[in-house]
Coordinates of C-alpha atoms and ligand atoms in Angstrom, one line a residue:
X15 CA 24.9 23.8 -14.8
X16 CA 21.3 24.6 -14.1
X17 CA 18.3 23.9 -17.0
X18 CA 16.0 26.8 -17.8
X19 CA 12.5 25.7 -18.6
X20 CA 13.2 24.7 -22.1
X21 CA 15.4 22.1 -19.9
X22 CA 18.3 23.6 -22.2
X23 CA 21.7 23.8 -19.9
X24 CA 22.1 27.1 -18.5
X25 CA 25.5 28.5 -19.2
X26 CA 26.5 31.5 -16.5
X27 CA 27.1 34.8 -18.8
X28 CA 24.6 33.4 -21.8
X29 CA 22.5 36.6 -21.5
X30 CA 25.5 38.6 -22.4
X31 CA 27.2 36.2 -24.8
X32 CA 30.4 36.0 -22.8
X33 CA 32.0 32.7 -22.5
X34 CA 31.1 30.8 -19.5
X35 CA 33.8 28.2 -17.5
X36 CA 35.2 25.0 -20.0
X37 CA 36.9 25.2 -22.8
X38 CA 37.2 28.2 -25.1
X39 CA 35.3 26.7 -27.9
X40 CA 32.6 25.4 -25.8
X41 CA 30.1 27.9 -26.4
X42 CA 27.6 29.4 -24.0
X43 CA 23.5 28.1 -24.7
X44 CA 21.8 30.8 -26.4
X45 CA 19.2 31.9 -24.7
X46 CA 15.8 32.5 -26.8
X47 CA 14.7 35.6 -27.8
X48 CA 12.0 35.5 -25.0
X49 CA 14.5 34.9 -22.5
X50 CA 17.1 38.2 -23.4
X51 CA 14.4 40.5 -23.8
X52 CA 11.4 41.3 -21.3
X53 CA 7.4 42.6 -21.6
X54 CA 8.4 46.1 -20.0
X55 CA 10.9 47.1 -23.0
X56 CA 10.5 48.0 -26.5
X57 CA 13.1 48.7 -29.4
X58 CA 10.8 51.7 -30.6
X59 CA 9.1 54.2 -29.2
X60 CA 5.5 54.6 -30.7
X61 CA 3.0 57.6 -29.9
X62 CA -0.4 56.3 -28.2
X63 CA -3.0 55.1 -30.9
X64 CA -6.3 56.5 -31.7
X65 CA -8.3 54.0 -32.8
X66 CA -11.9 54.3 -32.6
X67 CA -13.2 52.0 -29.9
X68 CA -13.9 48.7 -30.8
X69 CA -14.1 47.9 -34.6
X70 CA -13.2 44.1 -34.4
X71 CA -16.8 42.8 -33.5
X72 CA -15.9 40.5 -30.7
X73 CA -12.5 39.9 -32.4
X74 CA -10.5 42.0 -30.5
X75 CA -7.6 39.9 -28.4
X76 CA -8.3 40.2 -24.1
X77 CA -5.1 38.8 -23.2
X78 CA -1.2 40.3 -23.5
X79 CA 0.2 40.1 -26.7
X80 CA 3.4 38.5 -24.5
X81 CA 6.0 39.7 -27.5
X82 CA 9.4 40.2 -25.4
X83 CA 10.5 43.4 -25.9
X84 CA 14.0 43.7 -27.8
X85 CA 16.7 46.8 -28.9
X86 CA 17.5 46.0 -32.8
X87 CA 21.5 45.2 -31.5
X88 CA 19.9 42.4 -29.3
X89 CA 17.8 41.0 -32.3
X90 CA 20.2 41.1 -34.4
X91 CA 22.9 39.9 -32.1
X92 CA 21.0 36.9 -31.2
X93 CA 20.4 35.9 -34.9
X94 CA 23.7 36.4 -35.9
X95 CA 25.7 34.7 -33.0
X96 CA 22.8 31.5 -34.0
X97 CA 24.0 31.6 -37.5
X98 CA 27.6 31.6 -36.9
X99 CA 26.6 28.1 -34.5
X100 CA 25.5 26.6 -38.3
X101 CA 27.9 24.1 -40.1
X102 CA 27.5 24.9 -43.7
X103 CA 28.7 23.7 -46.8
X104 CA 30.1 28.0 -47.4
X105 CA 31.9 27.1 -44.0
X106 CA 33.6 23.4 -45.0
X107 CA 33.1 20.3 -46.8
X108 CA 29.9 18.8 -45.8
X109 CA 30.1 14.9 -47.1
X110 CA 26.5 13.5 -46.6
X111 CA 26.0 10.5 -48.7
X112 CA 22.8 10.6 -50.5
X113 CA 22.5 14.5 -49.9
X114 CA 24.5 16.2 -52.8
X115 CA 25.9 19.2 -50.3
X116 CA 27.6 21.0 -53.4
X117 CA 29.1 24.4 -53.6
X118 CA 25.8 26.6 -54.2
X119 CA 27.5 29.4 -56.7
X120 CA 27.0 32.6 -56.3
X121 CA 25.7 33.5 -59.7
X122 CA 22.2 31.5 -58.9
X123 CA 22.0 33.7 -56.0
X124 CA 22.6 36.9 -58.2
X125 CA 20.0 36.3 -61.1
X126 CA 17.1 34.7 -58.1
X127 CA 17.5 38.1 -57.0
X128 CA 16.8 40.1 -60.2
X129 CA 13.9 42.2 -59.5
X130 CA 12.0 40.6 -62.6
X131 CA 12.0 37.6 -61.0
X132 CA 12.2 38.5 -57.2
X133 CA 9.7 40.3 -56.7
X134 CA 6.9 38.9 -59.1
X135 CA 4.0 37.3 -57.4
X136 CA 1.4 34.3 -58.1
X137 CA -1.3 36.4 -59.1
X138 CA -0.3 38.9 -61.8
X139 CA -1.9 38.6 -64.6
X140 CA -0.3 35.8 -67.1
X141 CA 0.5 38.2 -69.9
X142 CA 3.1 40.5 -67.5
X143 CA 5.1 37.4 -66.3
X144 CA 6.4 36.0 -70.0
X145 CA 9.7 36.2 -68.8
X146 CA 9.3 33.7 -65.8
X147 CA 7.5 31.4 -68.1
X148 CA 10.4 32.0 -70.0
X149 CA 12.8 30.1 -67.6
X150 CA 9.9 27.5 -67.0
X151 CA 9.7 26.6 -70.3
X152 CA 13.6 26.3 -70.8
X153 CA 14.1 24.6 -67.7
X154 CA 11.7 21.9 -68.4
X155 CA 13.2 21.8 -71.8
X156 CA 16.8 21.1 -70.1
X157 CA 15.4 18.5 -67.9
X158 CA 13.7 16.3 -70.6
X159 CA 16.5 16.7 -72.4
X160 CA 19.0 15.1 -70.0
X161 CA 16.7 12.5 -69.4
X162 CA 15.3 12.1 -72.4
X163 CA 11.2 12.1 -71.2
X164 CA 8.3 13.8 -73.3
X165 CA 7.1 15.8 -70.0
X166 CA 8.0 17.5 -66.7
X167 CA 5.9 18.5 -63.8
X168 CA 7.8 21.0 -61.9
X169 CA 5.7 21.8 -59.3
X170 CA 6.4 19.5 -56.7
X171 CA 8.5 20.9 -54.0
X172 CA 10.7 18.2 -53.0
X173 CA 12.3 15.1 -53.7
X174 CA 10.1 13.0 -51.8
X175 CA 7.0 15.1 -53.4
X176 CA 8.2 14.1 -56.8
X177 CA 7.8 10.8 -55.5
X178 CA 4.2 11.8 -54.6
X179 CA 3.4 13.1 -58.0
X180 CA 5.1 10.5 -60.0
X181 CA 3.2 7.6 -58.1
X182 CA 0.0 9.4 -58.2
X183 CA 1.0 9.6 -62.1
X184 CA 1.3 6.0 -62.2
X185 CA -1.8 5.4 -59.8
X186 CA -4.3 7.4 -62.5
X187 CA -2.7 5.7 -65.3
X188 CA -3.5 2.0 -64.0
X189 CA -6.9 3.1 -63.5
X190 CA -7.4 4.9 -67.1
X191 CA -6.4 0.9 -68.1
X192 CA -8.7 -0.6 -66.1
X193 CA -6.1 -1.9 -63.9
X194 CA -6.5 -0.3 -60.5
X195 CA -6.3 -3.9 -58.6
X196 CA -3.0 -3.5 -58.8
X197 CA -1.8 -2.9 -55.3
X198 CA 1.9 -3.6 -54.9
X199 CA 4.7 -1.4 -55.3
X200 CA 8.0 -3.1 -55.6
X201 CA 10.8 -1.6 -53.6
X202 CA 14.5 -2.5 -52.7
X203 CA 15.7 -3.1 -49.5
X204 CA 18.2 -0.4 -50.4
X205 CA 15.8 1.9 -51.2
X206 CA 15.8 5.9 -49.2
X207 CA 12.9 5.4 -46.7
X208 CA 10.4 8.0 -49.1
X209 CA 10.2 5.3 -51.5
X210 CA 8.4 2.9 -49.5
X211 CA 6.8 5.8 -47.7
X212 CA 5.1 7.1 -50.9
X213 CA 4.2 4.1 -52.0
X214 CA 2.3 3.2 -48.8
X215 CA 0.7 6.5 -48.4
X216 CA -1.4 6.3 -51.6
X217 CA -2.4 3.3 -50.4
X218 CA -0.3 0.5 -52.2
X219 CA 1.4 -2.5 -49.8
X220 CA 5.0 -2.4 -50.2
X221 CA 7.2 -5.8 -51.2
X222 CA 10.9 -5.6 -50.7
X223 CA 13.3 -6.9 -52.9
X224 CA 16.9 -7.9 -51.5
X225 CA 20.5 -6.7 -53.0
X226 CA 22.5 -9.5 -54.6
X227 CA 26.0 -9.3 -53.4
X228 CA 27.0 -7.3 -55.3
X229 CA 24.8 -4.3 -53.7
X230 CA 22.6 -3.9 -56.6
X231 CA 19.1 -5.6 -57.8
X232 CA 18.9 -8.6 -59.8
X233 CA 16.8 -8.6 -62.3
X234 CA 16.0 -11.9 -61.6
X235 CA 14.6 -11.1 -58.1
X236 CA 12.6 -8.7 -59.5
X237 CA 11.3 -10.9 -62.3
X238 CA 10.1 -13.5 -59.4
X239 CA 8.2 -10.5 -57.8
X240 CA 6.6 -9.2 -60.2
X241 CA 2.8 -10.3 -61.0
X242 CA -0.9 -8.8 -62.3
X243 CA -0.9 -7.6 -59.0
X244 CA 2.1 -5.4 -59.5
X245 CA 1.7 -1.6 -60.3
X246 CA 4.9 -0.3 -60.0
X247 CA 8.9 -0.5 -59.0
X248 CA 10.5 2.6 -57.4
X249 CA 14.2 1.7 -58.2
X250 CA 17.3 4.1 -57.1
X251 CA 19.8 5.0 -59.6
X252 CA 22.4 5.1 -59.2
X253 CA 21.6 3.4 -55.6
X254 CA 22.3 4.5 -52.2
X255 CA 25.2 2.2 -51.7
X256 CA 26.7 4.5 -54.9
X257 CA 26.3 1.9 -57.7
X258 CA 25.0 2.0 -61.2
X259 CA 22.0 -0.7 -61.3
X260 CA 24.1 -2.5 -63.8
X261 CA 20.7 -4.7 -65.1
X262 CA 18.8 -1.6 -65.2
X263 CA 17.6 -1.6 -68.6
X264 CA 16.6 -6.2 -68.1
X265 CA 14.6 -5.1 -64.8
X266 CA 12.9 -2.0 -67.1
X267 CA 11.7 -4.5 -69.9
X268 CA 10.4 -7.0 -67.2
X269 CA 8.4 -4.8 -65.5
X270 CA 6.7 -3.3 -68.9
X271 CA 6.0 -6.7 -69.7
X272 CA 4.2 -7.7 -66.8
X273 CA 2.4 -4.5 -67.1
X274 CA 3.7 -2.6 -64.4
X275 CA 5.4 0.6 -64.5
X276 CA 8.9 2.0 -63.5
X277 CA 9.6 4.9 -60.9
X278 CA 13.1 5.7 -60.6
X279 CA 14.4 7.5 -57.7
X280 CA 16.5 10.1 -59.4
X281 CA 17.8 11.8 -56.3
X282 CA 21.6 10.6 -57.4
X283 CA 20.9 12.1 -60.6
X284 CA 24.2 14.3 -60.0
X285 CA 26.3 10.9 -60.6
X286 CA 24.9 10.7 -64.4
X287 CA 23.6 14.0 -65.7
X288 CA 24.6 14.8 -69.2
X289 CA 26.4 11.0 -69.5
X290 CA 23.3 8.6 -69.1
X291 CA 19.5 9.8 -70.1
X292 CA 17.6 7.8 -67.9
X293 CA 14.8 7.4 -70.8
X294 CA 17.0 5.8 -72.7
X295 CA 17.2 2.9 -69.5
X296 CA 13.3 2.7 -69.6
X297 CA 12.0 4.7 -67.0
X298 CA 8.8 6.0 -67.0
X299 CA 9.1 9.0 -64.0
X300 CA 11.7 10.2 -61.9
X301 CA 11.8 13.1 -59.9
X302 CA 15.2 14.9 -59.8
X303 CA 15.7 17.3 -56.9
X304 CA 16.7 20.7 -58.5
X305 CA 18.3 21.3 -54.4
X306 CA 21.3 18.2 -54.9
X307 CA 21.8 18.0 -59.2
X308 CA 21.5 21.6 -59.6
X309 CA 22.9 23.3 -56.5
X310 CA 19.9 25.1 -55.6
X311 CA 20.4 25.3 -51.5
X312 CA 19.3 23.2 -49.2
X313 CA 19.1 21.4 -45.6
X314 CA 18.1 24.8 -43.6
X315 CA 19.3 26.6 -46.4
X316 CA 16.6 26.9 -48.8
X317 CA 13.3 25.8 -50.1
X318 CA 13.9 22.5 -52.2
X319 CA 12.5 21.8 -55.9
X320 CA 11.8 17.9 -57.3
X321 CA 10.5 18.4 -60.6
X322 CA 9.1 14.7 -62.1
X323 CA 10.0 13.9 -65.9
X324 CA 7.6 11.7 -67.4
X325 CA 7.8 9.3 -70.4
X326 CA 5.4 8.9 -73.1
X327 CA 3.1 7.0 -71.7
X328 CA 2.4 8.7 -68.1
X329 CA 2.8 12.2 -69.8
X330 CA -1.1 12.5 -70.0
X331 CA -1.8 11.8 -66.5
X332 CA 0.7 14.8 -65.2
X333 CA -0.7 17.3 -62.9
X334 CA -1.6 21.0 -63.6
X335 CA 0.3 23.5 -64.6
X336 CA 2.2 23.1 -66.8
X337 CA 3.5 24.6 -70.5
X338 CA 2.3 24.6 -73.4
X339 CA 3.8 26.0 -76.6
X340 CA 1.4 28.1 -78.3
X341 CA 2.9 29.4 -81.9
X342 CA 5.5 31.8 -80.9
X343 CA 4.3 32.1 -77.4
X344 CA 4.2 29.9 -74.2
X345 CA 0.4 29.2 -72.8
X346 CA 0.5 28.3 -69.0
X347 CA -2.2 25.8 -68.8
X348 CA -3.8 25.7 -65.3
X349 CA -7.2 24.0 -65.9
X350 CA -7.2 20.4 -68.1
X351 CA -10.8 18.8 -68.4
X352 CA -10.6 15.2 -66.7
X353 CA -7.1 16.2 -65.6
X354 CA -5.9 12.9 -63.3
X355 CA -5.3 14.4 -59.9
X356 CA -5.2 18.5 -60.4
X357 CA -2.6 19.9 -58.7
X358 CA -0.1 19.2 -56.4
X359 CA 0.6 22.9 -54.8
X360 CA -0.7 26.8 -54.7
X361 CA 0.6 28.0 -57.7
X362 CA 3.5 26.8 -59.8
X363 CA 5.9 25.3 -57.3
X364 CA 9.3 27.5 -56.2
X365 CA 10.1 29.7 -58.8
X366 CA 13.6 31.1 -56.9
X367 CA 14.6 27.5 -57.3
X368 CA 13.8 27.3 -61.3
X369 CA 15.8 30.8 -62.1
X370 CA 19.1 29.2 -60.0
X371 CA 18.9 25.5 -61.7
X372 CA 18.6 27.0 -64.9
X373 CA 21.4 29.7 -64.3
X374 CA 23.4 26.8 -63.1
X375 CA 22.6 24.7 -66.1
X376 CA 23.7 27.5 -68.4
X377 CA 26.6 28.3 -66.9
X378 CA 27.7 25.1 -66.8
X379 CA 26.6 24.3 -70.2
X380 CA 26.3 20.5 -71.8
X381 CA 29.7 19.6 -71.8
X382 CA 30.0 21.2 -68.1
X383 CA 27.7 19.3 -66.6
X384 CA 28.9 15.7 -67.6
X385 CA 32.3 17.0 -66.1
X386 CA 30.5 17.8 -62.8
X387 CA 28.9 14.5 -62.7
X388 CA 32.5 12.3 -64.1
X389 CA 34.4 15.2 -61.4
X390 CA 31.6 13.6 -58.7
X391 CA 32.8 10.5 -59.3
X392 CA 36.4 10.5 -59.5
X393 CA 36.4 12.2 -56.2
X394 CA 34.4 9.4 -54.6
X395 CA 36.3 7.0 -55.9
X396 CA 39.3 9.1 -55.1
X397 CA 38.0 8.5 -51.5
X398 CA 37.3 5.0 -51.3
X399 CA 41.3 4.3 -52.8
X400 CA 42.8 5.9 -50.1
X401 CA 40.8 4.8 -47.5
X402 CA 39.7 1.5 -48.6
X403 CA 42.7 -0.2 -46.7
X404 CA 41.9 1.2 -43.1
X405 CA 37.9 0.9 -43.3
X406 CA 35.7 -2.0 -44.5
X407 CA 34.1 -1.5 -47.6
X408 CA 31.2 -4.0 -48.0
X409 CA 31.3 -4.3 -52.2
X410 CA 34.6 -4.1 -52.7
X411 CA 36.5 -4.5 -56.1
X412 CA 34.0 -2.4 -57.7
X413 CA 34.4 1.9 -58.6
X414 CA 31.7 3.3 -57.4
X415 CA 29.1 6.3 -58.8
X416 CA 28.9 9.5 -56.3
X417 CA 29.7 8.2 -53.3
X418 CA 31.6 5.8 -51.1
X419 CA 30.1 3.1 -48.8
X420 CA 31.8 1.8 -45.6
X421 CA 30.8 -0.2 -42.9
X422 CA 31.8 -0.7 -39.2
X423 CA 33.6 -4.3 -39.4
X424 CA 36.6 -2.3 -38.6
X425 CA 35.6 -0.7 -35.8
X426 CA 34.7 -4.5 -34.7
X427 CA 36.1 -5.0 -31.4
X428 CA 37.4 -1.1 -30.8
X429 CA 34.3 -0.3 -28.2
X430 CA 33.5 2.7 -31.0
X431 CA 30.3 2.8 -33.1
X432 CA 29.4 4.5 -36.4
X433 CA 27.5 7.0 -34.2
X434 CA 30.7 7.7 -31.8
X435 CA 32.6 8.1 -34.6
X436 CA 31.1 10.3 -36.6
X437 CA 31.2 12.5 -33.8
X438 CA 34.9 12.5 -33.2
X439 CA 34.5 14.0 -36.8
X440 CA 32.8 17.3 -35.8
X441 CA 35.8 17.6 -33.3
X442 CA 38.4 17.2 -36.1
X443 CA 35.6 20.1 -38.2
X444 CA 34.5 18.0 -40.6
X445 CA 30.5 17.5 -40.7
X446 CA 30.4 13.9 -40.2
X447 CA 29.1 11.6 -43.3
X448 CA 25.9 10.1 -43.2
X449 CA 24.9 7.2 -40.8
X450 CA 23.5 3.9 -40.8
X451 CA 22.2 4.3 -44.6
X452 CA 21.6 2.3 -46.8
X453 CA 20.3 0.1 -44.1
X454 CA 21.7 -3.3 -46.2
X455 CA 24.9 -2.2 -44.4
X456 CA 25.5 -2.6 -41.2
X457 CA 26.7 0.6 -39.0
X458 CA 26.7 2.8 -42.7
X459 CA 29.1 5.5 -43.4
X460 CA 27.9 7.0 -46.5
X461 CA 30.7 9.8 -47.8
X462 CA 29.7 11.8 -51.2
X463 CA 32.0 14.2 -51.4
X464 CA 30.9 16.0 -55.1
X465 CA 32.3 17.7 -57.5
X466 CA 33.0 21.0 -56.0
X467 CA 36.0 19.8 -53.2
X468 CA 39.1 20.6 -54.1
X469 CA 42.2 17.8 -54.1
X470 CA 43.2 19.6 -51.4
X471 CA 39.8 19.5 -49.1
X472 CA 39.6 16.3 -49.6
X473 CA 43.4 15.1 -48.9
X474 CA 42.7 16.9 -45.5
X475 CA 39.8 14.9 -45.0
X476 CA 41.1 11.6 -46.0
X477 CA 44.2 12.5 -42.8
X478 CA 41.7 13.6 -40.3
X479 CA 39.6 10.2 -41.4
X480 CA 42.7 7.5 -41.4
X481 CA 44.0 9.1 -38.0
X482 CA 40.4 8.8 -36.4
X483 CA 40.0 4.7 -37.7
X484 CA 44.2 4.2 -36.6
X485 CA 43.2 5.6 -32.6
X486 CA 40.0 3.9 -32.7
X487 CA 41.7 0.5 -33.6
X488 CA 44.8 1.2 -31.3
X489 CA 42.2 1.4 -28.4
X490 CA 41.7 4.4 -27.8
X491 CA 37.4 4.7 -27.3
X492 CA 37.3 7.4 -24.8
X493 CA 38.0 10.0 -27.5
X494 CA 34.8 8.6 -29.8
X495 CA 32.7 7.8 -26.5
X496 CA 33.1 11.2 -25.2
X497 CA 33.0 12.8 -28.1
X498 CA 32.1 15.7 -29.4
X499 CA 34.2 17.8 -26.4
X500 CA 34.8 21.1 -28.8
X501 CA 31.2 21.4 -29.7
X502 CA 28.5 23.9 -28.8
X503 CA 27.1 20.8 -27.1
X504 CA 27.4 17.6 -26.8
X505 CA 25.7 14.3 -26.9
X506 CA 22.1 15.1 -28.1
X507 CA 18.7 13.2 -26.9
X508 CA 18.2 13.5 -31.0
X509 CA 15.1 11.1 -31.0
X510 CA 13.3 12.8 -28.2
X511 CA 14.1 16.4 -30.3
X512 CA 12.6 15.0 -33.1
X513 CA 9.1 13.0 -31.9
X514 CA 8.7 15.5 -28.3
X515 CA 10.0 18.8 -30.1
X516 CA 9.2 22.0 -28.4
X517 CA 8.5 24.6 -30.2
X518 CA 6.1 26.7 -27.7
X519 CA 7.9 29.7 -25.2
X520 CA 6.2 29.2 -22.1
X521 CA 6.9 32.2 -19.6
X522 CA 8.4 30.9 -16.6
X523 CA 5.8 31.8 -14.2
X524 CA 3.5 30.2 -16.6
X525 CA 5.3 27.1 -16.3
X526 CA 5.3 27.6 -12.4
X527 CA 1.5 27.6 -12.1
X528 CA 1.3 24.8 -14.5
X529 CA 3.6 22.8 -12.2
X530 CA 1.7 23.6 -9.2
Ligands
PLP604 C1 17.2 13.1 -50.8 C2 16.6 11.9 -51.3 C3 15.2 11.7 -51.4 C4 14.2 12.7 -50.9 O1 14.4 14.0 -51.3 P1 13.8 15.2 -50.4 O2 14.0 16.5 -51.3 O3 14.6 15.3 -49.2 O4 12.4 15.0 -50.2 C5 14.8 10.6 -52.0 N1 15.6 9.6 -52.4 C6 17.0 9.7 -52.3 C7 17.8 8.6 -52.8 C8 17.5 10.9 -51.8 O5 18.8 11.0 -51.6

């Protein structure tokens, strides 16, 4: 196997997608766009323009264009054969922990793609897009009312900018006090790696706060943390290890009292909507991402949505736009006098997103979407029961939220790692769990299976799951070490793809020159 310049492996036949040598479902490489097509060949045939001479100023480009010319059946072919490479949750289960990979219904899809909504843009005039601000101003209604919060900023277009604007929230309302000293941001140790991020990117110094043994935060810990110098804890709830902060409501009250406020990750929100209101716990933001809760798409699926609630007192300091009833009407308000920090993206944040969570909302209605979030759980915990006796489960004798927690102490001794194993997975056709999170646990497999997998689904996954952990403890590595075999490839160089990646064509006799 020869490596091309993208040092990708070179499969013989890839041009033409025939299978090369190996096994039948060891796909060839597909080669890029750039590589199937050539400068000398178009798809269309265009007649010669007439352009008058030169009306670009000094503008006008000197060198090729260097587009590879392409037939529409080789476009197309080479997208589609790509997409049919993707594991997706419309292809099988897909149980990332922390991730929410549920069933995206069709029905969101359907009403995104309404012409009144579809193909609106930014700029129209206010007065011809009532109908959008419509499903703004009911969305936002739906989310303060599951959480029970007097605002929402929906603009921010992920979870981890939700954390952005709910910090920055926090941030202006210290300093409307008087009380920007306050540089710490209290974070646990089992915290999803935005958290700390965030808080460290507007500038505060981040102190970690240990799990009990239980996996959850004591309030106590907290309580011996906390000082004038505190301006905020970013708290997970339910946590990545999938438990309910059972002191939730004691750490809320310390942290008022000592002045500080309280940022809840509400990325898990799926565990709890419609049976617990976070307000009611004491939290003053959360962001709540509309792309795990509500089933908007996401991964490489979709755009993602993490709308911020607010409570009372950080509802002020929320970023523009945002809503505004206005007697029978609803006034988009875009420019505030003294507004804290503006706003936090072009316009008013994904609209596609807004039209699916609400459609998804409705059709689920109240009572719907406390059985989605009590279904959540009783197929996580379905999980953990029947496979609790083969892998090591590091809180045991507690149910858990969402999602269940393993570690690798029974892969102790077996010559297979977390890593190796989750890769025997994509043999079996399952998408492996997540990996080594939370970090509190060593060698982390984090399974959420959610609501939408059927008894069934998950039956076959609990077989293919006990069979894997029974070979690795009867000694039989190879099959993890060398694994995945029935993959499009194997063993990745994932850290180098992710801090070196390439994402620049260079022609091959570009690359010769460079290299001589
Ligand atoms: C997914 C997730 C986030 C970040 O959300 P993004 O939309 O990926 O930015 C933050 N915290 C937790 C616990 C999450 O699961």
């Amino acid at each position: 196997m020869s490596m091309n310049t993208q040092g990708r492996p070179t499969t013989p036949g890839a041009a033409t997608g025939s299978l090369g040598s190996g096994p039948a479902a060891l796909l060839p490489a597909e080669p890029l766009l750039f590589e199937i097509g050539d400068r000398d060949h178009s798809g269309v045939d265009l007649p010669d323009i007439e352009v008058p001479e030169d009306r670009l100023g000094g503008l006008r480009r000197k060198s090729e264009l260097d587009l590879p010319g392409l037939t529409e059946p080789e476009a197309m072919r080479h997208y589609v054969r790509l997409s049919r490479r993707n594991y997706s949750i419309d292809s099988g289960m897909y149980p990332l922990g922390s991730c929410t990979m549920k069933h995206n219904p069709r029905l969101n899809e359907k009403m995104a793609r309404l012409p009144g909504f579809a193909d609106i843009h930014p700029l129209q005039p206010v007065s011809t897009v009532s109908g959008a601000l419509g499903v703004m101003a009911e969305l936002s209604h739906w989310l303060m009312e599951l959480t029970n919060t007097a605002a929402v900023a929906l603009s921010p277009k992920a979870g981890a900018h939700g954390e952005l604007c709910g910090m920055m929230a926090i941030k202006a309302a210290h300093a409307a006090k008087g009380q920007g000293h306050r540089k710490i941001v209290l974070v646990p140790e089992s915290a999803h790696g935005t958290n700390p991020a965030t808080a460290a990117f507007l500038g505060y110094s981040v102190k970690s706060i240990d799990a009990n043994d239980n996996g959850t935060v004591d309030v106590e810990a907290v309580k011996a943390a906390l000082s004038g110098d505190v301006a905020a804890i970013m708290l997970t709830n339910p946590n990545t290890c999938g438990l309910f902060e059972s002191q939730i409501i004691e750490i809320a009250a310390a942290v008022h009292e000592a002045g500080a406020y309280f940022y809840c990750d509400g990325a898990n929100f799926n565990a709890i909507m419609g049976v617990v209101r976070p307000g009611d716990l004491g939290i003053d933001a959360m962001h709540i991402n509309l792309h795990k809760t509500f089933s908007t798409p996401h991964g490489g699926g979709g755009p993602g949505a993490g709308p911020v609630v607010l409570s009372e007192a950080l509802a002020p300091f929320a970023p523009v736009p945002f809503l505004r009833k206005d007697g029978e009407g609803i006034d988009l308000v875009e420019h505030v006098e003294g507004s804290a920090f503006g706003r936090l993206t072009a316009f008013h944040g994904q609209m596609g997103m807004y039209v699916r969570a609400l459609t998804y909302m409705l059709s689920h209605g109240a009572d719907g979407l406390a059985q989605a979030a009590r279904d959540a759980v009783l197929n996580a915990n379905y999980l953990k029961a029947r496979l609790e006796d083969l892998f090591s489960a590091p809180f045991n004798g507690q149910p858990v939220m969402h999602e269940a927690l393993f570690d690798d102490e029974f892969l102790k001794g077996t010559g297979v790692s977390t890593l190796d194993f989750a890769k025997a997975m994509i043999d079996e056709g399952f998408h492996p769990m997540t990996m080594y999170f939370p970090l509190v646990v060593h060698g982390a497999m984090l399974i959420e299976p959610t609501e939408s997998e059927s008894l069934q689904t998950l039956d076959a996954f609990v077989m293919t799951m006990r069979e894997l952990a029974e070979d690795a403890r009867s000694g039989n590595a190879e099959r993890f070490t060398s694994a995945p075999t029935r993959a499009p490839l194997r063993r990745l160089d994932e850290t180098r793809a992710a801090r070196q990646p390439r994402l620049k064509w260079i022609a091959p006799d570009d690359a010769l020159e460079a290299a001589q």
